[in-house]
CSV table of C-alpha atoms and ligand atoms in Angstrom, one decimal:
chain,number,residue,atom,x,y,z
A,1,UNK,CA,-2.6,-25.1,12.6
A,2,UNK,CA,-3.4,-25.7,16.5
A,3,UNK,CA,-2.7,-22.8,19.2
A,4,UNK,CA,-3.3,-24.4,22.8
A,5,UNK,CA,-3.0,-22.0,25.8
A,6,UNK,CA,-0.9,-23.6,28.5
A,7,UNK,CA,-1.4,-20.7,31.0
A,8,UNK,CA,0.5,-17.7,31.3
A,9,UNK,CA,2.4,-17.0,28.7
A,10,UNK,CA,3.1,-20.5,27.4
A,11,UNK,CA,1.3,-21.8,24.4
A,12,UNK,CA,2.0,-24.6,21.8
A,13,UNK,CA,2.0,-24.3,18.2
A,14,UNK,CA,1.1,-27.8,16.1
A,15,UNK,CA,0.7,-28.1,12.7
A,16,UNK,CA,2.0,-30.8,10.2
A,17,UNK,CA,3.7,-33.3,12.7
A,18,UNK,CA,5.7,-30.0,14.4
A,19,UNK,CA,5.3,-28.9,17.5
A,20,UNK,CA,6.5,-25.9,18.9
A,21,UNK,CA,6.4,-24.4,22.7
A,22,UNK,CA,6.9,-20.8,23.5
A,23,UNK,CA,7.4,-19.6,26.8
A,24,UNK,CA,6.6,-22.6,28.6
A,25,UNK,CA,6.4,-22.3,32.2
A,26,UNK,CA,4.6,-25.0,33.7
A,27,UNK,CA,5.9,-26.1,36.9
A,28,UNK,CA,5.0,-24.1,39.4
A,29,UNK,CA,2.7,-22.2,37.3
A,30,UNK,CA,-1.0,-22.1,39.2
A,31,UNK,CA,-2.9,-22.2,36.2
A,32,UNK,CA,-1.1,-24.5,34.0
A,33,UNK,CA,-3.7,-28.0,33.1
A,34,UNK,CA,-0.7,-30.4,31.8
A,35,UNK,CA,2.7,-31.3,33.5
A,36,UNK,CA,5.7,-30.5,31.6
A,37,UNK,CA,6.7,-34.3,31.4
A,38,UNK,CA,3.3,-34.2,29.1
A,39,UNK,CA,4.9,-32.0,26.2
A,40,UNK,CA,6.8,-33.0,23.2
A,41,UNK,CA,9.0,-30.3,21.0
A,42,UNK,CA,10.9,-29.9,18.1
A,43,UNK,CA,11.5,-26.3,19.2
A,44,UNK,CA,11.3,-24.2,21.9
A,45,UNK,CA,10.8,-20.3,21.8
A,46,UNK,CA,12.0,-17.7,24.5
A,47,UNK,CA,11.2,-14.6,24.6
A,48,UNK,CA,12.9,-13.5,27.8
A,49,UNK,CA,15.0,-15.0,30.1
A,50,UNK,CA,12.4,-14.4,33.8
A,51,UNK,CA,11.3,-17.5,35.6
A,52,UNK,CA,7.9,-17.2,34.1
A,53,UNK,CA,8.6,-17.6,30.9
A,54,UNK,CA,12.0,-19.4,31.2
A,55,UNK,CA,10.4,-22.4,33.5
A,56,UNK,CA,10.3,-25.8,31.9
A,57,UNK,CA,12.7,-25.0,29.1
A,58,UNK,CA,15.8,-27.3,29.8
A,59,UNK,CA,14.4,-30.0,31.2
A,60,UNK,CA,11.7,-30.4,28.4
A,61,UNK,CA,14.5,-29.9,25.8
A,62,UNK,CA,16.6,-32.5,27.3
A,63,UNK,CA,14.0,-34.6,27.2
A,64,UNK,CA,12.4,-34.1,23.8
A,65,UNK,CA,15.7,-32.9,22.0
A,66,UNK,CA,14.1,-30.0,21.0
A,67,UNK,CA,15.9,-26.6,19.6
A,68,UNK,CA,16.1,-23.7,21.6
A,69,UNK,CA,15.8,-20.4,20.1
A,70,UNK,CA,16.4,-17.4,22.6
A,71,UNK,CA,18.1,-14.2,22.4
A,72,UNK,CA,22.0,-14.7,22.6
A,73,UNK,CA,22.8,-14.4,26.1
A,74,UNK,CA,20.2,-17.0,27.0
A,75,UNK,CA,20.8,-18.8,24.2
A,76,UNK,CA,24.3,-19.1,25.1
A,77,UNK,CA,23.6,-20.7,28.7
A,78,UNK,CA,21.2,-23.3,27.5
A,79,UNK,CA,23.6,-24.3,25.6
A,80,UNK,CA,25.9,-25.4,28.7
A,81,UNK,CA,23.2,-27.5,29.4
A,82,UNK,CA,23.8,-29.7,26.5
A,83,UNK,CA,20.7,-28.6,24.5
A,84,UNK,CA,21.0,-27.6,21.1
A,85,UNK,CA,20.5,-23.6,20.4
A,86,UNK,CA,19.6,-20.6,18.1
A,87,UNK,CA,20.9,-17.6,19.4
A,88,UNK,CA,18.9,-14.8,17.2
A,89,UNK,CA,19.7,-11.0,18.8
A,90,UNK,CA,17.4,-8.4,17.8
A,91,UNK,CA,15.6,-8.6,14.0
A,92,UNK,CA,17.1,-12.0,13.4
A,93,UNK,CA,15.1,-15.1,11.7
A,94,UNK,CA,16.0,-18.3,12.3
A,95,UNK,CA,14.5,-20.6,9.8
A,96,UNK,CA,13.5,-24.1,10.1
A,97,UNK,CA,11.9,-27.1,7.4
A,98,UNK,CA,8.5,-26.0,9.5
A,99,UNK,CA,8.8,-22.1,9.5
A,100,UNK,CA,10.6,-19.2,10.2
A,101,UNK,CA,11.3,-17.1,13.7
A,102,UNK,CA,12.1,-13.5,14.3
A,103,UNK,CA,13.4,-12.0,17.4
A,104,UNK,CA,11.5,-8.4,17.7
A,105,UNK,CA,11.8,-5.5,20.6
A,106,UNK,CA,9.9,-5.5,23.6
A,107,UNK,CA,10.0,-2.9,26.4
A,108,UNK,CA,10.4,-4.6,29.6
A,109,UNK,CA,13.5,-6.2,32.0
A,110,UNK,CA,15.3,-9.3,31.7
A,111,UNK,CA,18.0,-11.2,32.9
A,112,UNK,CA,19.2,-14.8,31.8
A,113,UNK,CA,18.7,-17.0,34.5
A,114,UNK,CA,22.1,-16.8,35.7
A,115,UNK,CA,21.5,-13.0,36.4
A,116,UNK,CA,22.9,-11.5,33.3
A,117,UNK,CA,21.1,-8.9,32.3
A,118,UNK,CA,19.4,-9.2,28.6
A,119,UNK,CA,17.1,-7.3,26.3
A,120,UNK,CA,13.2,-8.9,26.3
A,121,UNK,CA,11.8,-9.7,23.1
A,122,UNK,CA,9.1,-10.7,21.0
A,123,UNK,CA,8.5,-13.5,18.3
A,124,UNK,CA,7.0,-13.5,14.8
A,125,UNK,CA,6.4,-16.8,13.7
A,126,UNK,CA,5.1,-18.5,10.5
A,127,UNK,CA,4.3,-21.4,11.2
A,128,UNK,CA,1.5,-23.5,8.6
A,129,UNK,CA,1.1,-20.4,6.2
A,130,UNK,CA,0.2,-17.9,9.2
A,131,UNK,CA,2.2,-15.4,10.8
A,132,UNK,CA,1.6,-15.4,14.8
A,133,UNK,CA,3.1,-12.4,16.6
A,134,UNK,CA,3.9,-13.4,20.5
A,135,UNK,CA,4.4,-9.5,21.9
A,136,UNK,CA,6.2,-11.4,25.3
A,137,UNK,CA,6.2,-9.5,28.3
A,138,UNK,CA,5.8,-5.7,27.2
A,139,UNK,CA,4.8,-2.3,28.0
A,140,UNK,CA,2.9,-0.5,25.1
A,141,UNK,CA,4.9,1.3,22.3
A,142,UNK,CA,4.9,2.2,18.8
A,143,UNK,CA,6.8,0.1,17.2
A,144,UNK,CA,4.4,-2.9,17.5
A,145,UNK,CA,3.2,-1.7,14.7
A,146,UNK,CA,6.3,-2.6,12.5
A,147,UNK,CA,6.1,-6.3,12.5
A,148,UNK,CA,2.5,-5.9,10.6
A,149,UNK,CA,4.0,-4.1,8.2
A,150,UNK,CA,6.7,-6.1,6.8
A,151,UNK,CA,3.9,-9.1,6.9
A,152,UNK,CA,0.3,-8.8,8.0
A,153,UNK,CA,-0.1,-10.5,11.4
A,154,UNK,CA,-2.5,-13.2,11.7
A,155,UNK,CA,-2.7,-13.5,15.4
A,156,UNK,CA,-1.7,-11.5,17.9
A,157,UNK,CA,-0.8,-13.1,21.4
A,158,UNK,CA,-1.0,-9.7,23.6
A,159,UNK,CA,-0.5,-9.5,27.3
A,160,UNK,CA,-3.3,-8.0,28.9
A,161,UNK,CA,-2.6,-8.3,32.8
A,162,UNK,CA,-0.9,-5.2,33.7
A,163,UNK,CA,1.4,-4.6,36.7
A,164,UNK,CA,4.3,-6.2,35.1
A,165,UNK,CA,3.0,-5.6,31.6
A,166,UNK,CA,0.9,-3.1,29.7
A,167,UNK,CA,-2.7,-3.7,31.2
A,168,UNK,CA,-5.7,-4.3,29.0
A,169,UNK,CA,-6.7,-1.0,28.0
A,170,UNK,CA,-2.7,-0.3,26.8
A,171,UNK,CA,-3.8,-3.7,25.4
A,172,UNK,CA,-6.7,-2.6,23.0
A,173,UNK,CA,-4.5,0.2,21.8
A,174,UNK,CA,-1.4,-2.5,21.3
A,175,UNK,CA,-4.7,-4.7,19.1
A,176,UNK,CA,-4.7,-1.8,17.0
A,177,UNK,CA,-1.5,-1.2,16.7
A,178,UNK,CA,-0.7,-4.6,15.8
A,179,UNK,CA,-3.2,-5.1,13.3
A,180,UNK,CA,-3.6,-8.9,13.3
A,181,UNK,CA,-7.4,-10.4,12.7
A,182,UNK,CA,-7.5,-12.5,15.5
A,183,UNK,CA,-6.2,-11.5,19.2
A,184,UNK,CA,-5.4,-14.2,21.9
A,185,UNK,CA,-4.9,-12.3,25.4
A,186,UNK,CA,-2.1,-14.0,27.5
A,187,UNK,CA,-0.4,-13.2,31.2
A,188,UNK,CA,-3.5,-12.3,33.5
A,189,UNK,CA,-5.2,-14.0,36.0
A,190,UNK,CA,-2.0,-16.3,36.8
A,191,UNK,CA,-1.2,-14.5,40.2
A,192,UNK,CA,-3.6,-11.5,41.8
A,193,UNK,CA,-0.9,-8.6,40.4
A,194,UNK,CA,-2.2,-9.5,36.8
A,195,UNK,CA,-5.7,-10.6,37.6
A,196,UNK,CA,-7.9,-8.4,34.6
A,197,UNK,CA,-11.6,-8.5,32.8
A,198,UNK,CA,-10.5,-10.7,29.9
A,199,UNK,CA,-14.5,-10.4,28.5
A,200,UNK,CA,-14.0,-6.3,28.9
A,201,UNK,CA,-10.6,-6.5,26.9
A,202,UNK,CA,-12.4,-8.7,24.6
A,203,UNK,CA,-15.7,-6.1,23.8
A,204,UNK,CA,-13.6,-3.0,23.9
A,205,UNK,CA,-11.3,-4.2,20.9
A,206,UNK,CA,-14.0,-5.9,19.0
A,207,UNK,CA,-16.3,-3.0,19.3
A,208,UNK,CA,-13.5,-0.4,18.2
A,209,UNK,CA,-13.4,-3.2,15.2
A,210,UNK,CA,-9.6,-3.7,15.6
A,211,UNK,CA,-9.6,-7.5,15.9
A,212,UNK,CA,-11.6,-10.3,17.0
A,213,UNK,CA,-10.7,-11.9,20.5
A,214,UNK,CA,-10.8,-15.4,21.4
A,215,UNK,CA,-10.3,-15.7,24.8
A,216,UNK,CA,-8.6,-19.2,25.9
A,217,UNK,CA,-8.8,-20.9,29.1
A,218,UNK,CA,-5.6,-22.7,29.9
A,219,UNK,CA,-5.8,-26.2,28.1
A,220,UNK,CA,-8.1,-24.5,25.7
A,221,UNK,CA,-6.8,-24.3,21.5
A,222,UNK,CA,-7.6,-22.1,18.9
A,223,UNK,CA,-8.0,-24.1,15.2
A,224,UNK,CA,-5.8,-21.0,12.6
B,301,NI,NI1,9.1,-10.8,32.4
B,302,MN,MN1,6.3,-12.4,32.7
């Protein structure tokens, strides 16, 4: 399976024919390398309702007729947009002919783009016989360590940025904490709040041995 970074915290999932988009804010987002009238989806993936990660969503599902999965509240307003949803709450899988989806905790605000205030979340997707663990927007915490051990994590995408977010030294800890084999850093360097040293984040977790990083540039895939 494909990963491509699309800035941010957006990236796109592609194996077999299925495409999948999490998080993907592309409009308005200064790093982003394709226009969201580029995508395609079968399914979208929201981890929390904020702009950043919200962005694109109905406009590319309109477009595409592609699922939404987000976390109830969300869910429930895409939905009177005339897309078609999955509205997961906490430690629920959705399942699809590609894959499954699980909605995890994340410690960190949210509100649904109408302003009601939601729990943030994370994903745990298998997807092409791997299982990819999107943190979202999160502060470090303990129980990142759970998701590894129902199913070992494959790849981890882990913010690294800080400010709004744990920054990339909470980041290495999060790597080891996670356990996955391969760590993808995501939400840094897209506004001056989160700018970090991606390579430092990179040679402090493989040096501790936790995981190996691949650092992507927006556009940029990782082959799984
Ligand atoms: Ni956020
Ligand atoms: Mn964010």
């Amino acid at each position: 399976m494909k990963i491509r970074f699309l800035g941010h915290a957006a990236f796109e999932l592609t194996h077999d024919g299925v495409t999948v988009l999490i998080d993907p804010f592309i409009t308005g987002n200064p790093v982003a390398t394709v226009k969201a009238e580029e995508l395609s989806a079968d399914a979208i993936l929201l981890t929390h309702g904020h702009e950043d990660h919200y962005g694109d969503t109905v406009a590319i599902a309109k477009r595409t007729g592609a699922t939404v999965q987000a976390i109830t509240e969300i869910a429930g307003e895409i939905g009177e947009e005339g897309v078609e949803t999955i509205d997961t709450n906490m430690g629920g899988t959705a399942t699809y002919d590609w894959g499954s989806v699980r909605l995890t905790q994340a410690f960190h605000t949210s509100t649904t783009p109408k302003g009601t205030v939601t729990p943030p979340g994370g994903l745990v997707i298998e997807m092409g016989g791997k299982v990819i663990y999107h943190l979202g927007d999160t502060a470090l915490f303990s129980d990142l360590a759970l998701p590894g051990q129902r199913k070992k994590v494959d790849i981890a995408l882990i913010p690294i940025g800080g400010h709004y977010t744990m920054d990339r030294e909470d980041a290495v800890v999060a790597a080891k904490l996670v356990g996955a084999d391969v760590v993808i850093p995501q939400h840094y360097d897209t506004f001056p709040p989160i700018a970090t040293d991606a390579q430092a984040y990179k040679s402090e977790v493989e040096a501790a041995g936790y995981a190996r990083v691949e650092i992507l540039e927006p556009g940029q895939s990782y082959e799984a």
